[in-house]
């Protein structure tokens, strides 16, 4: 990464630290809730490899028809987009800040001590990181300066597998109870599981805990930031009346990701005069960023805003046809599966073979010389395991 800082004696090493801070340091990062992947110039994939249920009773001679746990692979990506920080200022405005480092002589910015430059650029970096924090959460890519890149909430709205909770509860305790009931059992006890909410919403939750008679909590104390053992994290940029529960970690064990890069350009950062005769200077820093989630089915959302973006839709799974009959001579038939999200294919009934296809499942069997064979194949929706579809399979016996 090439860096240019013009007309200053600013330390390159400290500058590198400031740039990294400005690109990655904000509340959601500092709390370890998102994994930031630095140096992503173009595009990086988040590989998604999951399997279905594999364990089963031991068999002495398992065959292909006994196979369980199909490998499902697809991927999401982080695709950083360009934006910049830019401001114009007059160094003399801040003369009182750095006079202690420059006790005499005319103020000449090119001779400004590194300590003074540090004070100036640190403040600029603070503002950049504050704004980035809001974009990481609420960002939406568009054509104007307020829409720089998509934040994690925007990415969640695009994922059809996100679990949206529909609850009429008005209390925070009621809402959290409704959410916990929808958390997939597989991640319910994961130490990285977090509940994300606004500062105002946590204050409501805290007040509710304090007011409960059985709690008998002092009005001057703050209650634990937990619900049923799940840690609650608050973010200043988080919207009120929106609660999200998902895996959060600064490494790949979490579900929230961001890619950042300070553009590989000779003018990544510049501090220079607007023109030779001007007393005004400009500060410009070029960067890139993007966010995404890895698994929508590991996100539980309750949106009680006046205009909710996340709306609960019934999770469905169906098959066509619901019954398959194969001739005694063998053969196969394909069944179309319609599902709102990923689904798991159960174990094949004895004597039959089941394969996943682009449209659904393919059911086949070899020649049958014995009695008629029957069985049931169950498909289960990952996002809501109470939703299943069943296929009745029959193979006639030879005449």
mmCIF file of C-alpha atoms in Angstrom:
data_model
loop_
_atom_site.group_PDB
_atom_site.id
_atom_site.type_symbol
_atom_site.label_atom_id
_atom_site.label_comp_id
_atom_site.label_asym_id
_atom_site.label_seq_id
_atom_site.Cartn_x
_atom_site.Cartn_y
_atom_site.Cartn_z
ATOM 1 C CA UNK A 1 0.000 0.000 0.000
ATOM 2 C CA UNK A 2 1.544 3.282 -1.108
ATOM 3 C CA UNK A 3 0.926 6.338 1.054
ATOM 4 C CA UNK A 4 1.598 9.997 0.415
ATOM 5 C CA UNK A 5 1.359 12.693 3.070
ATOM 6 C CA UNK A 6 2.475 15.964 1.511
ATOM 7 C CA UNK A 7 4.108 18.960 3.182
ATOM 8 C CA UNK A 8 4.261 17.400 6.648
ATOM 9 C CA UNK A 9 6.770 15.728 8.904
ATOM 10 C CA UNK A 10 4.177 13.179 9.974
ATOM 11 C CA UNK A 11 5.500 9.744 10.877
ATOM 12 C CA UNK A 12 4.703 7.109 8.278
ATOM 13 C CA UNK A 13 4.509 4.387 10.914
ATOM 14 C CA UNK A 14 1.967 6.288 13.001
ATOM 15 C CA UNK A 15 0.080 7.171 9.843
ATOM 16 C CA UNK A 16 -0.283 3.477 9.009
ATOM 17 C CA UNK A 17 -1.817 2.931 12.453
ATOM 18 C CA UNK A 18 -4.231 5.815 11.956
ATOM 19 C CA UNK A 19 -5.340 4.527 8.581
ATOM 20 C CA UNK A 20 -5.964 1.046 9.966
ATOM 21 C CA UNK A 21 -7.869 2.569 12.873
ATOM 22 C CA UNK A 22 -10.032 4.668 10.603
ATOM 23 C CA UNK A 23 -10.883 1.723 8.370
ATOM 24 C CA UNK A 24 -11.611 -0.863 11.040
ATOM 25 C CA UNK A 25 -12.078 0.675 14.476
ATOM 26 C CA UNK A 26 -15.635 1.421 15.514
ATOM 27 C CA UNK A 27 -18.021 0.104 18.116
ATOM 28 C CA UNK A 28 -19.113 -3.077 16.349
ATOM 29 C CA UNK A 29 -15.447 -3.923 15.697
ATOM 30 C CA UNK A 30 -14.120 -2.931 19.110
ATOM 31 C CA UNK A 31 -16.708 -5.136 20.836
ATOM 32 C CA UNK A 32 -15.564 -8.126 18.790
ATOM 33 C CA UNK A 33 -18.932 -8.633 17.087
ATOM 34 C CA UNK A 34 -17.741 -8.772 13.477
ATOM 35 C CA UNK A 35 -14.780 -10.303 11.677
ATOM 36 C CA UNK A 36 -12.924 -7.669 9.648
ATOM 37 C CA UNK A 37 -10.876 -8.965 6.728
ATOM 38 C CA UNK A 38 -8.315 -6.290 5.741
ATOM 39 C CA UNK A 39 -6.651 -5.752 2.390
ATOM 40 C CA UNK A 40 -9.555 -6.925 0.218
ATOM 41 C CA UNK A 41 -9.037 -5.047 -3.054
ATOM 42 C CA UNK A 42 -11.774 -6.591 -5.178
ATOM 43 C CA UNK A 43 -13.848 -9.521 -3.991
ATOM 44 C CA UNK A 44 -13.554 -12.312 -1.456
ATOM 45 C CA UNK A 45 -15.847 -15.290 -0.925
ATOM 46 C CA UNK A 46 -17.343 -16.504 2.322
ATOM 47 C CA UNK A 47 -17.484 -20.268 1.715
ATOM 48 C CA UNK A 48 -20.643 -21.937 2.968
ATOM 49 C CA UNK A 49 -20.362 -25.692 3.405
ATOM 50 C CA UNK A 50 -22.986 -27.480 5.466
ATOM 51 C CA UNK A 51 -24.114 -31.084 5.741
ATOM 52 C CA UNK A 52 -27.317 -32.717 6.746
ATOM 53 C CA UNK A 53 -27.792 -35.135 9.623
ATOM 54 C CA UNK A 54 -25.353 -38.059 9.230
ATOM 55 C CA UNK A 55 -25.566 -40.325 12.289
ATOM 56 C CA UNK A 56 -27.629 -43.504 12.088
ATOM 57 C CA UNK A 57 -27.837 -47.050 13.398
ATOM 58 C CA UNK A 58 -24.896 -49.278 12.590
ATOM 59 C CA UNK A 59 -25.343 -51.605 9.622
ATOM 60 C CA UNK A 60 -23.092 -54.546 8.807
ATOM 61 C CA UNK A 61 -23.116 -53.879 5.071
ATOM 62 C CA UNK A 62 -24.237 -50.305 4.296
ATOM 63 C CA UNK A 63 -25.068 -49.482 0.703
ATOM 64 C CA UNK A 64 -25.547 -46.345 -1.326
ATOM 65 C CA UNK A 65 -29.189 -46.255 -0.288
ATOM 66 C CA UNK A 66 -28.115 -45.852 3.344
ATOM 67 C CA UNK A 67 -26.262 -42.596 2.666
ATOM 68 C CA UNK A 68 -27.302 -39.608 4.796
ATOM 69 C CA UNK A 69 -26.142 -36.026 5.117
ATOM 70 C CA UNK A 70 -25.780 -34.478 1.676
ATOM 71 C CA UNK A 71 -23.060 -31.837 1.329
ATOM 72 C CA UNK A 72 -24.610 -28.470 0.461
ATOM 73 C CA UNK A 73 -22.208 -25.824 -0.822
ATOM 74 C CA UNK A 74 -22.834 -22.296 -1.930
ATOM 75 C CA UNK A 75 -21.141 -19.028 -1.166
ATOM 76 C CA UNK A 76 -21.671 -15.380 -0.383
ATOM 77 C CA UNK A 77 -19.137 -12.675 -1.055
ATOM 78 C CA UNK A 78 -17.667 -9.438 0.217
ATOM 79 C CA UNK A 79 -17.252 -6.965 -2.624
ATOM 80 C CA UNK A 80 -15.805 -3.670 -1.300
ATOM 81 C CA UNK A 81 -16.829 -0.445 -3.037
ATOM 82 C CA UNK A 82 -14.915 2.836 -3.255
ATOM 83 C CA UNK A 83 -15.516 5.910 -1.098
ATOM 84 C CA UNK A 84 -13.422 8.574 0.601
ATOM 85 C CA UNK A 85 -13.053 10.976 3.498
ATOM 86 C CA UNK A 86 -12.463 14.576 2.415
ATOM 87 C CA UNK A 87 -12.412 17.887 4.265
ATOM 88 C CA UNK A 88 -10.895 21.368 3.862
ATOM 89 C CA UNK A 89 -9.544 23.321 6.857
ATOM 90 C CA UNK A 90 -7.378 26.274 7.835
ATOM 91 C CA UNK A 91 -4.489 25.171 10.111
ATOM 92 C CA UNK A 92 -4.487 28.576 11.855
ATOM 93 C CA UNK A 93 -7.917 27.785 13.260
ATOM 94 C CA UNK A 94 -6.269 25.128 15.424
ATOM 95 C CA UNK A 95 -3.182 27.139 16.336
ATOM 96 C CA UNK A 96 -3.936 26.987 20.054
ATOM 97 C CA UNK A 97 -3.876 23.153 19.901
ATOM 98 C CA UNK A 98 -0.317 22.849 18.703
ATOM 99 C CA UNK A 99 1.297 26.049 20.021
ATOM 100 C CA UNK A 100 2.753 24.046 22.895
ATOM 101 C CA UNK A 101 4.811 22.112 20.361
ATOM 102 C CA UNK A 102 5.731 25.201 18.342
ATOM 103 C CA UNK A 103 6.372 27.991 20.868
ATOM 104 C CA UNK A 104 7.755 30.607 18.493
ATOM 105 C CA UNK A 105 7.912 31.708 14.887
ATOM 106 C CA UNK A 106 5.248 31.889 12.248
ATOM 107 C CA UNK A 107 2.854 29.010 11.865
ATOM 108 C CA UNK A 108 3.903 27.084 8.767
ATOM 109 C CA UNK A 109 2.011 23.846 8.289
ATOM 110 C CA UNK A 110 4.893 22.183 6.466
ATOM 111 C CA UNK A 111 6.918 22.604 9.669
ATOM 112 C CA UNK A 112 4.170 21.479 12.002
ATOM 113 C CA UNK A 113 5.627 19.075 14.611
ATOM 114 C CA UNK A 114 4.552 15.414 14.315
ATOM 115 C CA UNK A 115 2.787 15.654 17.709
ATOM 116 C CA UNK A 116 0.554 18.409 16.362
ATOM 117 C CA UNK A 117 -0.191 16.516 13.192
ATOM 118 C CA UNK A 118 -1.027 13.505 15.321
ATOM 119 C CA UNK A 119 -3.629 15.548 17.225
ATOM 120 C CA UNK A 120 -5.194 16.800 13.994
ATOM 121 C CA UNK A 121 -5.301 13.508 12.116
ATOM 122 C CA UNK A 122 -6.440 11.577 15.190
ATOM 123 C CA UNK A 123 -9.536 13.769 15.362
ATOM 124 C CA UNK A 124 -10.182 13.266 11.661
ATOM 125 C CA UNK A 125 -9.802 9.497 12.104
ATOM 126 C CA UNK A 126 -12.236 9.532 15.030
ATOM 127 C CA UNK A 127 -14.903 11.045 12.829
ATOM 128 C CA UNK A 128 -14.237 8.583 10.021
ATOM 129 C CA UNK A 129 -14.493 5.566 12.303
ATOM 130 C CA UNK A 130 -17.686 6.928 13.916
ATOM 131 C CA UNK A 131 -19.347 7.270 10.521
ATOM 132 C CA UNK A 132 -18.092 3.861 9.410
ATOM 133 C CA UNK A 133 -19.711 2.299 12.464
ATOM 134 C CA UNK A 134 -23.110 3.530 11.316
ATOM 135 C CA UNK A 135 -22.498 2.305 7.760
ATOM 136 C CA UNK A 136 -21.371 -1.125 8.997
ATOM 137 C CA UNK A 137 -24.759 -1.491 10.696
ATOM 138 C CA UNK A 138 -27.251 0.539 8.623
ATOM 139 C CA UNK A 139 -25.388 1.176 5.368
ATOM 140 C CA UNK A 140 -27.173 0.915 2.062
ATOM 141 C CA UNK A 141 -25.386 1.292 -1.252
ATOM 142 C CA UNK A 142 -26.750 4.056 -3.476
ATOM 143 C CA UNK A 143 -25.919 7.046 -5.622
ATOM 144 C CA UNK A 144 -25.388 9.720 -2.960
ATOM 145 C CA UNK A 145 -22.894 10.346 -0.149
ATOM 146 C CA UNK A 146 -25.196 8.852 2.476
ATOM 147 C CA UNK A 147 -25.278 5.449 0.757
ATOM 148 C CA UNK A 148 -21.689 4.214 0.527
ATOM 149 C CA UNK A 149 -21.962 0.432 0.962
ATOM 150 C CA UNK A 150 -24.352 -2.192 2.311
ATOM 151 C CA UNK A 151 -24.328 -2.742 6.080
ATOM 152 C CA UNK A 152 -25.128 -5.985 7.853
ATOM 153 C CA UNK A 153 -28.811 -5.117 8.389
ATOM 154 C CA UNK A 154 -29.229 -4.432 4.669
ATOM 155 C CA UNK A 155 -27.547 -7.748 3.856
ATOM 156 C CA UNK A 156 -29.840 -9.555 6.309
ATOM 157 C CA UNK A 157 -32.953 -8.224 4.546
ATOM 158 C CA UNK A 158 -31.752 -9.841 1.311
ATOM 159 C CA UNK A 159 -31.391 -13.302 2.851
ATOM 160 C CA UNK A 160 -34.579 -15.367 2.611
ATOM 161 C CA UNK A 161 -33.328 -17.805 5.259
ATOM 162 C CA UNK A 162 -33.229 -15.224 8.062
ATOM 163 C CA UNK A 163 -35.667 -16.273 10.801
ATOM 164 C CA UNK A 164 -38.144 -13.426 11.348
ATOM 165 C CA UNK A 165 -40.119 -13.563 14.607
ATOM 166 C CA UNK A 166 -43.731 -12.416 14.510
ATOM 167 C CA UNK A 167 -44.713 -11.344 18.031
ATOM 168 C CA UNK A 168 -47.304 -8.945 19.423
ATOM 169 C CA UNK A 169 -45.320 -8.527 22.651
ATOM 170 C CA UNK A 170 -44.772 -4.920 23.735
ATOM 171 C CA UNK A 171 -42.347 -5.611 26.597
ATOM 172 C CA UNK A 172 -38.666 -6.326 26.065
ATOM 173 C CA UNK A 173 -38.932 -9.447 28.220
ATOM 174 C CA UNK A 174 -41.780 -10.726 26.060
ATOM 175 C CA UNK A 175 -39.937 -9.980 22.861
ATOM 176 C CA UNK A 176 -36.757 -11.698 24.032
ATOM 177 C CA UNK A 177 -38.743 -14.751 25.094
ATOM 178 C CA UNK A 178 -40.355 -14.958 21.650
ATOM 179 C CA UNK A 179 -36.961 -14.644 19.983
ATOM 180 C CA UNK A 180 -35.275 -17.283 22.117
ATOM 181 C CA UNK A 181 -37.968 -19.780 21.177
ATOM 182 C CA UNK A 182 -36.971 -19.363 17.500
ATOM 183 C CA UNK A 183 -33.195 -19.677 17.960
ATOM 184 C CA UNK A 184 -32.054 -22.880 16.226
ATOM 185 C CA UNK A 185 -31.213 -25.486 18.838
ATOM 186 C CA UNK A 186 -27.866 -26.138 17.155
ATOM 187 C CA UNK A 187 -26.578 -22.657 18.112
ATOM 188 C CA UNK A 188 -28.598 -21.929 21.258
ATOM 189 C CA UNK A 189 -25.713 -22.822 23.573
ATOM 190 C CA UNK A 190 -22.927 -21.514 21.330
ATOM 191 C CA UNK A 191 -20.656 -19.197 23.386
ATOM 192 C CA UNK A 192 -20.532 -16.756 20.446
ATOM 193 C CA UNK A 193 -24.311 -16.244 20.444
ATOM 194 C CA UNK A 194 -25.211 -12.584 21.051
ATOM 195 C CA UNK A 195 -28.354 -10.473 21.222
ATOM 196 C CA UNK A 196 -27.874 -7.108 19.480
ATOM 197 C CA UNK A 197 -30.080 -4.151 20.360
ATOM 198 C CA UNK A 198 -30.051 -0.379 20.727
ATOM 199 C CA UNK A 199 -29.000 1.445 23.886
ATOM 200 C CA UNK A 200 -32.578 2.663 24.401
ATOM 201 C CA UNK A 201 -34.005 -0.844 24.104
ATOM 202 C CA UNK A 202 -31.566 -2.175 26.687
ATOM 203 C CA UNK A 203 -32.585 0.658 29.033
ATOM 204 C CA UNK A 204 -36.204 -0.514 28.687
ATOM 205 C CA UNK A 205 -35.141 -4.090 29.403
ATOM 206 C CA UNK A 206 -33.111 -2.940 32.399
ATOM 207 C CA UNK A 207 -36.096 -0.988 33.769
ATOM 208 C CA UNK A 208 -38.385 -3.998 33.358
ATOM 209 C CA UNK A 209 -35.987 -6.194 35.329
ATOM 210 C CA UNK A 210 -35.698 -3.562 38.061
ATOM 211 C CA UNK A 211 -39.456 -3.123 38.378
ATOM 212 C CA UNK A 212 -40.220 -6.810 38.848
ATOM 213 C CA UNK A 213 -41.049 -7.407 42.494
ATOM 214 C CA UNK A 214 -39.228 -10.727 42.625
ATOM 215 C CA UNK A 215 -36.096 -9.097 41.238
ATOM 216 C CA UNK A 216 -35.910 -6.529 44.065
ATOM 217 C CA UNK A 217 -33.106 -4.731 42.265
ATOM 218 C CA UNK A 218 -31.769 -1.357 43.308
ATOM 219 C CA UNK A 219 -32.777 1.556 41.081
ATOM 220 C CA UNK A 220 -29.158 2.684 41.082
ATOM 221 C CA UNK A 221 -27.753 -0.573 39.707
ATOM 222 C CA UNK A 222 -27.658 -1.828 36.133
ATOM 223 C CA UNK A 223 -28.882 -5.357 35.596
ATOM 224 C CA UNK A 224 -26.770 -7.980 33.865
ATOM 225 C CA UNK A 225 -26.568 -7.635 30.098
ATOM 226 C CA UNK A 226 -27.914 -11.132 29.524
ATOM 227 C CA UNK A 227 -31.113 -12.964 28.729
ATOM 228 C CA UNK A 228 -31.302 -16.648 29.650
ATOM 229 C CA UNK A 229 -27.507 -16.833 29.561
ATOM 230 C CA UNK A 230 -27.177 -15.077 26.181
ATOM 231 C CA UNK A 231 -25.032 -11.931 26.289
ATOM 232 C CA UNK A 232 -26.720 -8.711 25.170
ATOM 233 C CA UNK A 233 -24.617 -6.208 23.208
ATOM 234 C CA UNK A 234 -25.729 -2.616 22.615
ATOM 235 C CA UNK A 235 -24.598 -0.437 19.716
ATOM 236 C CA UNK A 236 -25.053 3.313 19.372
ATOM 237 C CA UNK A 237 -25.784 2.939 15.650
ATOM 238 C CA UNK A 238 -28.366 0.201 16.173
ATOM 239 C CA UNK A 239 -32.032 1.145 15.454
ATOM 240 C CA UNK A 240 -34.583 1.141 18.287
ATOM 241 C CA UNK A 241 -37.233 -1.610 18.289
ATOM 242 C CA UNK A 242 -35.045 -3.988 16.269
ATOM 243 C CA UNK A 243 -33.471 -7.003 17.972
ATOM 244 C CA UNK A 244 -31.153 -9.474 16.256
ATOM 245 C CA UNK A 245 -29.731 -12.671 17.680
ATOM 246 C CA UNK A 246 -26.838 -14.317 15.846
ATOM 247 C CA UNK A 247 -23.286 -15.595 16.257
ATOM 248 C CA UNK A 248 -20.804 -12.752 16.756
ATOM 249 C CA UNK A 249 -17.037 -13.112 16.861
ATOM 250 C CA UNK A 250 -13.916 -11.275 15.632
ATOM 251 C CA UNK A 251 -12.895 -14.482 13.838
ATOM 252 C CA UNK A 252 -14.457 -16.963 11.422
ATOM 253 C CA UNK A 253 -16.579 -18.536 14.171
ATOM 254 C CA UNK A 254 -19.064 -15.675 13.926
ATOM 255 C CA UNK A 255 -21.715 -14.873 11.356
ATOM 256 C CA UNK A 256 -20.944 -11.188 10.627
ATOM 257 C CA UNK A 257 -18.141 -10.212 8.257
ATOM 258 C CA UNK A 258 -16.640 -7.022 6.819
ATOM 259 C CA UNK A 259 -13.987 -6.458 4.194
ATOM 260 C CA UNK A 260 -11.936 -3.252 4.156
ATOM 261 C CA UNK A 261 -9.096 -1.881 2.128
ATOM 262 C CA UNK A 262 -7.225 1.386 1.921
ATOM 263 C CA UNK A 263 -6.962 1.714 -1.809
ATOM 264 C CA UNK A 264 -3.688 0.659 -3.319
ATOM 265 C CA UNK A 265 -3.087 4.055 -4.825
ATOM 266 C CA UNK A 266 -0.214 6.501 -4.590
ATOM 267 C CA UNK A 267 -2.616 9.065 -3.124
ATOM 268 C CA UNK A 268 -4.250 6.927 -0.443
ATOM 269 C CA UNK A 269 -3.996 9.797 2.001
ATOM 270 C CA UNK A 270 -3.124 13.403 1.243
ATOM 271 C CA UNK A 271 -2.719 16.533 3.308
ATOM 272 C CA UNK A 272 -1.857 19.453 1.097
ATOM 273 C CA UNK A 273 -2.677 23.045 0.186
ATOM 274 C CA UNK A 274 -5.724 23.628 -1.973
ATOM 275 C CA UNK A 275 -3.478 25.862 -4.107
ATOM 276 C CA UNK A 276 -0.030 27.428 -3.768
ATOM 277 C CA UNK A 277 -1.412 30.815 -2.709
ATOM 278 C CA UNK A 278 -4.084 29.448 -0.403
ATOM 279 C CA UNK A 279 -3.967 29.185 3.373
ATOM 280 C CA UNK A 280 -6.483 26.337 3.187
ATOM 281 C CA UNK A 281 -5.446 22.702 3.320
ATOM 282 C CA UNK A 282 -7.355 19.548 2.432
ATOM 283 C CA UNK A 283 -7.388 16.085 3.959
ATOM 284 C CA UNK A 284 -8.318 13.157 1.715
ATOM 285 C CA UNK A 285 -8.312 9.421 2.456
ATOM 286 C CA UNK A 286 -9.448 6.745 -0.011
ATOM 287 C CA UNK A 287 -10.853 3.437 1.193
ATOM 288 C CA UNK A 288 -13.149 0.504 0.401
ATOM 289 C CA UNK A 289 -15.546 -1.546 2.521
ATOM 290 C CA UNK A 290 -18.371 -4.077 2.414
ATOM 291 C CA UNK A 291 -20.208 -6.327 4.883
ATOM 292 C CA UNK A 292 -22.197 -9.544 4.763
ATOM 293 C CA UNK A 293 -23.551 -12.414 6.819
ATOM 294 C CA UNK A 294 -22.531 -16.026 6.266
ATOM 295 C CA UNK A 295 -25.656 -17.989 7.200
ATOM 296 C CA UNK A 296 -29.134 -16.469 7.153
ATOM 297 C CA UNK A 297 -30.581 -19.424 9.058
ATOM 298 C CA UNK A 298 -28.356 -18.440 11.992
ATOM 299 C CA UNK A 299 -29.984 -14.994 12.282
ATOM 300 C CA UNK A 300 -33.138 -14.423 14.348
ATOM 301 C CA UNK A 301 -34.801 -11.007 13.938
ATOM 302 C CA UNK A 302 -37.685 -9.243 15.671
ATOM 303 C CA UNK A 303 -38.564 -5.942 13.989
ATOM 304 C CA UNK A 304 -41.130 -3.814 15.871
ATOM 305 C CA UNK A 305 -40.387 -0.512 14.135
ATOM 306 C CA UNK A 306 -43.290 1.530 12.760
ATOM 307 C CA UNK A 307 -42.222 0.572 9.248
ATOM 308 C CA UNK A 308 -40.605 -2.857 9.695
ATOM 309 C CA UNK A 309 -38.178 -3.997 7.023
ATOM 310 C CA UNK A 310 -38.110 -7.574 8.303
ATOM 311 C CA UNK A 311 -41.531 -9.160 7.949
ATOM 312 C CA UNK A 312 -42.380 -12.664 9.047
ATOM 313 C CA UNK A 313 -43.390 -14.991 6.245
ATOM 314 C CA UNK A 314 -44.533 -18.534 6.802
ATOM 315 C CA UNK A 315 -41.811 -21.074 6.121
ATOM 316 C CA UNK A 316 -43.084 -23.703 3.707
ATOM 317 C CA UNK A 317 -41.897 -26.902 2.113
ATOM 318 C CA UNK A 318 -43.890 -29.031 -0.316
ATOM 319 C CA UNK A 319 -43.294 -31.856 -2.795
ATOM 320 C CA UNK A 320 -44.836 -32.760 -6.131
ATOM 321 C CA UNK A 321 -45.808 -35.537 -6.400
ATOM 322 C CA UNK A 322 -46.241 -36.605 -2.769
ATOM 323 C CA UNK A 323 -46.240 -40.296 -3.705
ATOM 324 C CA UNK A 324 -44.019 -42.234 -6.075
ATOM 325 C CA UNK A 325 -44.634 -45.703 -7.513
ATOM 326 C CA UNK A 326 -41.803 -47.557 -9.247
ATOM 327 C CA UNK A 327 -42.268 -50.631 -11.363
ATOM 328 C CA UNK A 328 -40.880 -53.986 -10.305
ATOM 329 C CA UNK A 329 -38.279 -53.748 -13.059
ATOM 330 C CA UNK A 330 -36.794 -50.712 -11.317
ATOM 331 C CA UNK A 331 -36.259 -47.188 -12.548
ATOM 332 C CA UNK A 332 -36.441 -43.695 -11.092
ATOM 333 C CA UNK A 333 -38.697 -40.696 -10.683
ATOM 334 C CA UNK A 334 -37.877 -37.074 -9.873
ATOM 335 C CA UNK A 335 -39.878 -35.153 -7.294
ATOM 336 C CA UNK A 336 -39.992 -31.353 -7.331
ATOM 337 C CA UNK A 337 -39.403 -29.649 -3.992
ATOM 338 C CA UNK A 338 -40.631 -26.119 -3.264
ATOM 339 C CA UNK A 339 -39.097 -24.703 -0.078
ATOM 340 C CA UNK A 340 -38.498 -21.317 1.551
ATOM 341 C CA UNK A 341 -34.825 -21.931 2.291
ATOM 342 C CA UNK A 342 -32.524 -24.886 2.555
ATOM 343 C CA UNK A 343 -33.866 -28.276 3.559
ATOM 344 C CA UNK A 344 -32.501 -31.578 4.783
ATOM 345 C CA UNK A 345 -33.280 -34.865 3.034
ATOM 346 C CA UNK A 346 -33.952 -37.720 5.419
ATOM 347 C CA UNK A 347 -32.552 -41.218 5.072
ATOM 348 C CA UNK A 348 -33.786 -43.275 2.132
ATOM 349 C CA UNK A 349 -36.214 -46.098 2.951
ATOM 350 C CA UNK A 350 -34.690 -49.569 2.716
ATOM 351 C CA UNK A 351 -34.259 -50.725 -0.871
ATOM 352 C CA UNK A 352 -34.488 -47.250 -2.395
ATOM 353 C CA UNK A 353 -31.899 -44.668 -3.414
ATOM 354 C CA UNK A 354 -32.388 -40.909 -2.997
ATOM 355 C CA UNK A 355 -30.293 -38.206 -4.677
ATOM 356 C CA UNK A 356 -30.518 -34.417 -4.466
ATOM 357 C CA UNK A 357 -31.112 -32.648 -7.798
ATOM 358 C CA UNK A 358 -31.483 -29.056 -8.968
ATOM 359 C CA UNK A 359 -35.276 -29.358 -8.788
ATOM 360 C CA UNK A 360 -35.598 -31.537 -5.708
ATOM 361 C CA UNK A 361 -34.890 -35.250 -5.217
ATOM 362 C CA UNK A 362 -34.514 -38.244 -7.487
ATOM 363 C CA UNK A 363 -35.850 -41.555 -6.153
ATOM 364 C CA UNK A 364 -34.750 -44.810 -7.743
ATOM 365 C CA UNK A 365 -34.621 -48.550 -7.146
ATOM 366 C CA UNK A 366 -33.235 -51.651 -8.809
ATOM 367 C CA UNK A 367 -35.219 -54.633 -9.976
ATOM 368 C CA UNK A 368 -37.518 -56.107 -7.309
ATOM 369 C CA UNK A 369 -38.092 -59.835 -7.350
ATOM 370 C CA UNK A 370 -39.599 -60.081 -3.865
ATOM 371 C CA UNK A 371 -42.674 -58.625 -2.270
ATOM 372 C CA UNK A 372 -43.891 -55.073 -2.714
ATOM 373 C CA UNK A 373 -41.629 -52.497 -1.024
ATOM 374 C CA UNK A 374 -42.863 -49.301 0.580
ATOM 375 C CA UNK A 375 -41.371 -46.491 2.620
ATOM 376 C CA UNK A 376 -41.568 -42.805 3.504
ATOM 377 C CA UNK A 377 -38.987 -40.115 2.778
ATOM 378 C CA UNK A 378 -39.066 -37.020 5.015
ATOM 379 C CA UNK A 379 -37.707 -33.594 4.029
ATOM 380 C CA UNK A 380 -37.155 -31.041 6.804
ATOM 381 C CA UNK A 381 -36.811 -27.271 6.417
ATOM 382 C CA UNK A 382 -33.600 -26.049 8.066
ATOM 383 C CA UNK A 383 -34.968 -22.666 9.129
ATOM 384 C CA UNK A 384 -38.019 -24.212 10.820
ATOM 385 C CA UNK A 385 -37.648 -27.877 11.655
ATOM 386 C CA UNK A 386 -41.340 -28.193 12.399
ATOM 387 C CA UNK A 387 -41.962 -27.805 8.665
ATOM 388 C CA UNK A 388 -41.663 -31.128 6.840
ATOM 389 C CA UNK A 389 -42.788 -32.729 3.599
ATOM 390 C CA UNK A 390 -43.243 -36.459 3.174
ATOM 391 C CA UNK A 391 -43.017 -38.623 0.064
ATOM 392 C CA UNK A 392 -44.593 -42.061 0.058
ATOM 393 C CA UNK A 393 -42.508 -44.468 -2.051
ATOM 394 C CA UNK A 394 -43.761 -47.800 -3.402
ATOM 395 C CA UNK A 395 -42.182 -50.408 -5.662
ATOM 396 C CA UNK A 396 -44.434 -53.111 -7.050
ATOM 397 C CA UNK A 397 -43.469 -56.754 -6.921
ATOM 398 C CA UNK A 398 -42.941 -58.823 -10.037
ATOM 399 C CA UNK A 399 -46.127 -60.216 -11.422
#
